[in-house]
XYZ file of C-alpha atoms in Angstrom:
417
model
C 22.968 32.088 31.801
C 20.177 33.816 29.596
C 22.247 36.840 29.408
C 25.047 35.132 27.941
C 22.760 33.674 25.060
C 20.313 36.413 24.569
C 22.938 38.487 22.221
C 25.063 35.039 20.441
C 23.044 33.915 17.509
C 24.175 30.153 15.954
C 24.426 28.995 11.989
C 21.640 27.150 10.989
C 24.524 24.346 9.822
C 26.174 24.606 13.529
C 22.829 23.960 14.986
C 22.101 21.065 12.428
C 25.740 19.486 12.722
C 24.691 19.799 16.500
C 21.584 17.673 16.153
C 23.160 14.806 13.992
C 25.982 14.754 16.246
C 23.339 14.162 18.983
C 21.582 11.591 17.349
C 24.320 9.708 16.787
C 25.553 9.707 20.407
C 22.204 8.308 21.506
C 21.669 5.766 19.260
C 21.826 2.104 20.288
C 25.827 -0.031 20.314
C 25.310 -3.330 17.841
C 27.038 -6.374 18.053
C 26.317 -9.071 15.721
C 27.599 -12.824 15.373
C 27.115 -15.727 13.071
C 26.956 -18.965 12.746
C 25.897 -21.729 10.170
C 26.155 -25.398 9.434
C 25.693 -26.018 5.619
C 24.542 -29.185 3.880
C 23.314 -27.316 0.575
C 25.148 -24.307 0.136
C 21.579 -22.880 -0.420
C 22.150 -20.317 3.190
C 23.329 -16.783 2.430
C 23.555 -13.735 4.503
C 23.989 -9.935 4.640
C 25.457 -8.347 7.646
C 26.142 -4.512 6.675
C 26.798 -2.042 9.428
C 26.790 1.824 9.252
C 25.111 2.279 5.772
C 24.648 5.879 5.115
C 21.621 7.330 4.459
C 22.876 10.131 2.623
C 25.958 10.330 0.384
C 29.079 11.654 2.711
C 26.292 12.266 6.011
C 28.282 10.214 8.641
C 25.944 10.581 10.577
C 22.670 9.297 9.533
C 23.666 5.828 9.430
C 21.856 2.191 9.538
C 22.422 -1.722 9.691
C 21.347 -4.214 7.323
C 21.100 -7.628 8.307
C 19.471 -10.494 5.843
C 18.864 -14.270 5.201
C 18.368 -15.757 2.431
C 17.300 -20.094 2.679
C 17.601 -20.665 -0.896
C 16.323 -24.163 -2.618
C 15.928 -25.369 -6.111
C 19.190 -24.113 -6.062
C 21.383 -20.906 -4.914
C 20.893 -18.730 -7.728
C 17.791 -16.767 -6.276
C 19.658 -16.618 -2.632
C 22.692 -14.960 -4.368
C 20.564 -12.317 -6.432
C 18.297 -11.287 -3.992
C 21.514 -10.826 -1.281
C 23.731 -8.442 -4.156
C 20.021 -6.760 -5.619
C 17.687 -6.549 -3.029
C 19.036 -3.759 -0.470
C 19.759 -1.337 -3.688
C 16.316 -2.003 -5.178
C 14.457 -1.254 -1.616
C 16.874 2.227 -1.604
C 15.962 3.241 -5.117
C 11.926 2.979 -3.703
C 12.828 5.503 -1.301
C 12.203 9.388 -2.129
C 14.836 12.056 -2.038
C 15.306 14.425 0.624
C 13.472 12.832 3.517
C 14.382 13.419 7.023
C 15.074 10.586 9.813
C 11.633 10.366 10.636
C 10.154 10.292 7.037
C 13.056 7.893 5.994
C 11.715 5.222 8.106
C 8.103 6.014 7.476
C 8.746 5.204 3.999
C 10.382 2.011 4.483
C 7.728 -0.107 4.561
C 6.629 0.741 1.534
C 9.910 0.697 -0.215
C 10.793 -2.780 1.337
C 7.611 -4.242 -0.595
C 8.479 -1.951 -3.650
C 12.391 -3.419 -3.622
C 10.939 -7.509 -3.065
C 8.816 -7.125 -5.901
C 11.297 -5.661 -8.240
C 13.990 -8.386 -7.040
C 11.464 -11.234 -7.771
C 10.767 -9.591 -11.143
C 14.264 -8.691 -12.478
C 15.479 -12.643 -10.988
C 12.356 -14.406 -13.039
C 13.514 -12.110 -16.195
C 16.971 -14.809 -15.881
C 14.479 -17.336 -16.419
C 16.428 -19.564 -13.193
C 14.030 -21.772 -11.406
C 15.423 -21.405 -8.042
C 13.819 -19.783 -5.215
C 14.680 -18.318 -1.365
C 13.113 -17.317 1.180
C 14.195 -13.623 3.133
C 14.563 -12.032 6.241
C 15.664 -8.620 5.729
C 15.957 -6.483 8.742
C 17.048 -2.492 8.655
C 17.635 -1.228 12.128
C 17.814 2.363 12.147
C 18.472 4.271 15.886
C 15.825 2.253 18.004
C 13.466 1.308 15.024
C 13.556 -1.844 13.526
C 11.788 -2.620 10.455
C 11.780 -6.439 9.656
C 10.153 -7.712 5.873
C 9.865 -11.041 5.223
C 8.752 -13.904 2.982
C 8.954 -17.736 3.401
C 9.666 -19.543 6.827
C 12.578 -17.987 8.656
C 12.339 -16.208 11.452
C 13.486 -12.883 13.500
C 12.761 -12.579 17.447
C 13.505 -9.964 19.457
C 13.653 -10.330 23.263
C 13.758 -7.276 25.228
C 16.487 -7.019 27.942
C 13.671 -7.007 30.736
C 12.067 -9.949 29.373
C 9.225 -9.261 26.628
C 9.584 -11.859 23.863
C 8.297 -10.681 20.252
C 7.649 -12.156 16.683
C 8.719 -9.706 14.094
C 8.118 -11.787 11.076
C 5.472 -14.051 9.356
C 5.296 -17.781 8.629
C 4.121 -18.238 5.288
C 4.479 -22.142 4.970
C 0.678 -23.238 4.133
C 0.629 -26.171 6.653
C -0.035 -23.336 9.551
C -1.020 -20.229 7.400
C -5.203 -20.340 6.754
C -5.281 -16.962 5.617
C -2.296 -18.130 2.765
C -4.121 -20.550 1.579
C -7.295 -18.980 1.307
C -5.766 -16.212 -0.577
C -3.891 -18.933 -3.176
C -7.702 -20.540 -3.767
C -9.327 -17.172 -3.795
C -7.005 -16.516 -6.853
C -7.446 -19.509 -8.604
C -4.841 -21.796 -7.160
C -4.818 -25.489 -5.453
C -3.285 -25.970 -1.771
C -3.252 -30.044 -1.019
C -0.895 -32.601 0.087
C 1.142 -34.918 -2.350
C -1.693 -37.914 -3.800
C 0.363 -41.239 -3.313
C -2.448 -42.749 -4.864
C -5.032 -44.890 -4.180
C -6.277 -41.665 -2.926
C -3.634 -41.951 -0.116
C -2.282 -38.106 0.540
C 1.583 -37.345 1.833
C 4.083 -34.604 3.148
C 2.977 -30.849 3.530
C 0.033 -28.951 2.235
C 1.330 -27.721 -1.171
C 0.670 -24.912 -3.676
C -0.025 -26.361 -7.238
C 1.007 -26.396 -9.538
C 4.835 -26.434 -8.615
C 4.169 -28.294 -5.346
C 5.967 -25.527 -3.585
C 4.991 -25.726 0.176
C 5.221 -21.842 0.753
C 3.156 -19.382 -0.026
C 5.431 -16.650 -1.117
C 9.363 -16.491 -1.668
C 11.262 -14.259 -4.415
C 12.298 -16.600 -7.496
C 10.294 -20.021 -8.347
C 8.931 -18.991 -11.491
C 8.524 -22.875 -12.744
C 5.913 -23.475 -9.298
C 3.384 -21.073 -10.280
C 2.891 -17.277 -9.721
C 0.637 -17.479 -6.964
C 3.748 -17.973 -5.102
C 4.030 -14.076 -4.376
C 7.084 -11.721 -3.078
C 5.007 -9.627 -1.251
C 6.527 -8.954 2.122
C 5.156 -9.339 5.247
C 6.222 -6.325 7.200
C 6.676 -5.062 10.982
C 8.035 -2.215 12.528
C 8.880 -1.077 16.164
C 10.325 1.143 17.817
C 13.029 -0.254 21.313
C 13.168 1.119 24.607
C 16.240 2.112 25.504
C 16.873 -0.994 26.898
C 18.266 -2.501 23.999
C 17.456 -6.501 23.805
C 18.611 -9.384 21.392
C 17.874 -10.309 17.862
C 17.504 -13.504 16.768
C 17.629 -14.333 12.701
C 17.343 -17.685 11.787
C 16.160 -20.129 8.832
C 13.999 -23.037 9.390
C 16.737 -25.130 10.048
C 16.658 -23.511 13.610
C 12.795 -23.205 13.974
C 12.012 -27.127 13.085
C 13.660 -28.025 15.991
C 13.666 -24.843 18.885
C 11.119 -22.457 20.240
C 11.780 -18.876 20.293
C 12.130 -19.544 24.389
C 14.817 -22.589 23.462
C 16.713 -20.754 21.195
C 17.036 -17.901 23.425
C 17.375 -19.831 26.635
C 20.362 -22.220 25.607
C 22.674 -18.729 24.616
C 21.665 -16.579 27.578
C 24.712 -14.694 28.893
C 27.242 -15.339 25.705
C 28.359 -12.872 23.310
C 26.265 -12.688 19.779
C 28.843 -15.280 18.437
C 29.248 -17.462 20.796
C 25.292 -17.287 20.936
C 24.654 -18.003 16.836
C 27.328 -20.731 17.287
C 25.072 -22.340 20.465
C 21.867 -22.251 18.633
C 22.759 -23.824 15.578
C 24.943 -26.306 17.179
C 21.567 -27.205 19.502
C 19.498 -27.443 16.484
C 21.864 -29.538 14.957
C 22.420 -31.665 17.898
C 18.828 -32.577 18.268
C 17.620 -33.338 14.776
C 20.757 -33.793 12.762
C 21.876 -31.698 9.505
C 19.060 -32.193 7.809
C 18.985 -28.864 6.277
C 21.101 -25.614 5.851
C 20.675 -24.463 9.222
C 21.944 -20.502 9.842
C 21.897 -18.022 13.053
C 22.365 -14.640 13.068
C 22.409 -12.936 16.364
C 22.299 -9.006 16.931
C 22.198 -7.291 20.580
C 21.383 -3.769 20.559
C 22.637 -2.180 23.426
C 22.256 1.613 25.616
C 25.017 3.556 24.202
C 26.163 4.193 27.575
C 27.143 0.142 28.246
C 29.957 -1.952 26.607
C 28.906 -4.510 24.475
C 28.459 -7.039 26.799
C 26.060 -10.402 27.073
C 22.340 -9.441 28.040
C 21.276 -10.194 32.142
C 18.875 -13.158 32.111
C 15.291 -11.196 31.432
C 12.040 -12.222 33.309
C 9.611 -14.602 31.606
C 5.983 -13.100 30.959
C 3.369 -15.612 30.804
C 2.148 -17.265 28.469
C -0.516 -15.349 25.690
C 1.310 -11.849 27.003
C 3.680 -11.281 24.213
C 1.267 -9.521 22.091
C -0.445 -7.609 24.386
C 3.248 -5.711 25.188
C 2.959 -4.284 22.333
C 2.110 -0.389 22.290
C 0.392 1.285 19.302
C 2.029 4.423 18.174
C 0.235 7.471 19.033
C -0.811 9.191 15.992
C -1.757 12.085 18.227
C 1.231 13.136 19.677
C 5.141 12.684 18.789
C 6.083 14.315 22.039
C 10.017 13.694 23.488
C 8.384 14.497 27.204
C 5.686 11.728 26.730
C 8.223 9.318 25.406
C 10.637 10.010 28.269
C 7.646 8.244 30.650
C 7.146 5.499 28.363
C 7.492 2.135 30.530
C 10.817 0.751 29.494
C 9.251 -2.689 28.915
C 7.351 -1.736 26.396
C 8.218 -2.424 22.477
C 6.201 0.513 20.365
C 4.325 -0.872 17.252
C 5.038 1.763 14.128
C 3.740 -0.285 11.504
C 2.154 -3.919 10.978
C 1.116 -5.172 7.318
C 0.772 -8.421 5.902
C -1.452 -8.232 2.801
C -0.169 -9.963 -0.106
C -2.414 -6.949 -2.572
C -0.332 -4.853 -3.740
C -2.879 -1.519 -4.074
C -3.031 -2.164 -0.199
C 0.498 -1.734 0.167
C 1.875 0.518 -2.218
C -0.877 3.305 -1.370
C 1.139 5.112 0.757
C 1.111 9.104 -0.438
C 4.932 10.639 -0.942
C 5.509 13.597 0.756
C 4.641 16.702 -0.949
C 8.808 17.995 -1.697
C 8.730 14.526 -4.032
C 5.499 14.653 -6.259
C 8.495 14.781 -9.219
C 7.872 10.938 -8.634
C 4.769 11.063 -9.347
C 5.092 9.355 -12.791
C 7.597 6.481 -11.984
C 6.405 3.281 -11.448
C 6.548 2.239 -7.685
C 8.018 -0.973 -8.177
C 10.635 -0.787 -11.150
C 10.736 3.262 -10.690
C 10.937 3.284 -14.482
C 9.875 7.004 -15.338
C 6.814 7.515 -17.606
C 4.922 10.178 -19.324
C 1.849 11.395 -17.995
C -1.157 8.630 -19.131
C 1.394 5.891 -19.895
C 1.177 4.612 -16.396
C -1.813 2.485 -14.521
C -3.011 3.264 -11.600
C -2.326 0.578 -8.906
C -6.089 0.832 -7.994
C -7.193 0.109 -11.599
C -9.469 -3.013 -11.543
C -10.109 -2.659 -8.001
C -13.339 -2.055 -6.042
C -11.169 2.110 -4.737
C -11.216 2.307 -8.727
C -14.632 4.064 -9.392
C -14.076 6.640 -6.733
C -10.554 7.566 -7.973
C -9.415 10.352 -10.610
C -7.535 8.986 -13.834
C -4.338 10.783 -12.224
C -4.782 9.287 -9.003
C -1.637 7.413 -8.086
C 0.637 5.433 -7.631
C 1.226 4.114 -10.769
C 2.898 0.950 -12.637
C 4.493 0.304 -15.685
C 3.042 -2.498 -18.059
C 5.347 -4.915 -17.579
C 4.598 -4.669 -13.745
C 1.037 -4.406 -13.993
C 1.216 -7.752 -15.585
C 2.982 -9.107 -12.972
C 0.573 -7.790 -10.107
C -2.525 -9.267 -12.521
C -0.616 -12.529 -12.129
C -0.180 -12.580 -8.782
C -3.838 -11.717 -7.851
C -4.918 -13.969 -10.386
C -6.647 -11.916 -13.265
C -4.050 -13.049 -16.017
């Protein structure tokens, strides 16, 4: 056989077309269903399939699937679905590979919330929402979200895990700390007579989460900074589980996924918010999306029943990415149980999150802001480490930089306005 090859050489753009043709044979099969009961109209989704990467590569494709729980109001839910999957694109650079694509994602998904929450206040609406906005690309998913819905995954041999944050105040400490930290009140309604009522609440506004995109009448410490997580599947595929609070007031993660085991993803969304319904009433928009992500080698099919772990396990099946070593061989032996942390942030400061370096072929965006990617002339823009404690040690070019208008709007989040 090596004296066949030894003498043919291949195209560069055969061997390339090659590769992306193999890529997209191995990635995962998805199947998604939905399901909603509406007493608002304040529940919106976005279920996008086979988004492309780059312009005419049919290859390099990804899914997109987001809720939006609005209140106050729809106005907010509708923006951020039409805006908010451009704006986290345009954060991206050019000319990244698969692999650099969804490194930068996490810091693109906080660049493209921002921006959404920014351009919505600039309508001057008083509506808010809450998101869960989940990009699945081959076996990674990367999940960003703000407010009190929810995504679970459950792998298909049994390892349940939380890829999104709670940010209501009435079970987030380190929320509320941060809101009084920067100058804000978290306390229950006063009924008087020094009687106190309902949820703990951000004032003033009284909102009773501690960030969202929209609100601007409750106060800006009410912040659109995503919380985000990343991992990478085993090959195993598992199911996806999207849903607002509707669902989560009234199931666990184990309920929800327990009273749809064996249907298809619709018949599964349908189930859950029919259970949820069932057992509390519609007392809220309640909305389901379900996504199985399957071996490319099985039909789309319902998932086997998986075994339970015990109880305080879930976290500990996690498995920290290996800086030192992207090896195919070692990743071949990787227990098939085992869901691969890539990234976890949660930090509502925005120098934290936006300090991620671009690769060196797009320095040419080194003077556009990272949230509004306005372009700017060298010493027009501020660093996003001005004012903080990095500031002293870092050169006046040191980046990434912001534009005024959104250096004002991290000042008010972080209290210094």
């Amino acid at each position: 056989m090596s004296s066949r090859t030894e003498h043919q050489t291949v195209p560069l753009s055969v061997l390339l077309k090659r590769e992306l043709a193999i890529e997209k044979i191995e990635d995962p099969v998805i199947v998604h269903g939905q399901a909603s009961h509406s007493k608002k109209g304040e529940d919106f989704t976005l279920l996008k399939t086979e988004c492309q990467r780059a312009m005419g590569d049919g290859f390099t494709t990804f899914s997109v699937y987001g809720l939006f729980d609005g209140h106050n109001g729809s106005a907010a839910a509708i923006y951020t679905k039409e805006n908010l999957l451009n704006n986290v694109l345009s954060a991206m650079p050019a000319d990244l590979n698969r692999e650099e694509w969804i490194a930068a994602l996490p810091r693109a998904l906080v660049a493209g919330f921002v921006k959404t929450d920014k351009d919505f206040q600039q309508r001057a609406k008083t509506s808010g929402t809450t998101v869960t906005f989940v990009i699945i690309e081959g076996w990674v998913i990367t999940v960003a979200s703000v407010g009190d819905s929810r995504c679970i995954f459950e792998s298909a041999e049994g390892g349940l895990y939380y890829l999104s944050a709670d940010h209501r105040l009435e079970c987030n400490e380190v929320e509320r700390e941060r809101i009084t930290a920067c100058g804000g009140e978290v306390g229950r309604l006063n009924a008087g007579g020094g009687a106190e009522i309902g949820p703990l609440r951000c004032w003033p506004g009284g909102l009773c989460l501690s960030r969202s995109i929209g609100d601007m009448d409750v106060g800006e410490f009410i912040v659109p900074v995503p919380y985000v997580k990343q991992v990478k599947l085993s090959t195993a595929g598992g199911r996806m589980i999207i849903s607002s609070d509707g669902v989560w007031d009234v199931l666990s993660a184990e309920e929800a996924l327990d009273c749809c085991r064996g249907m298809p993803p619709d018949a599964a969304a349908a189930q859950i918010v029919k259970e949820a319904v069932q057992s509390k009433g519609l007392r809220d928009d309640t909305t389901c999306i379900v996504v199985d992500i399957l071996p490319p080698e099985k039909p789309a099919a319902p998932l086997p029943p998986p075994k339970k772990p015990g109880k305080g396990m879930f976290k500990s099946m996690f498995r920290k990415k290996n800086s030192g070593s992207s090896s195919h061989d070692k990743e071949e032996y990787m227990e098939p149980d085992v869901v691969e942390e890539l990234f976890e942030e949660g930090s509502a400061i925005l120098s934290e999150r936006l300090d991620t370096k671009y690769p060196l072929c797009n320095m040419f965006k080194l003077f556009m802001c990272a949230i509004c990617q306005l372009e700017m002339k060298p010493g027009e823009g501020i660093s996003i480490h001005a004012g903080t404690s990095n500031s002293v040690k870092l050169r006046p070019w040191d980046g990434p930089f912001l534009c005024s208008s959104c250096q004002e709007k991290r000042d008010a989040m972080e209290g210094k306005r």
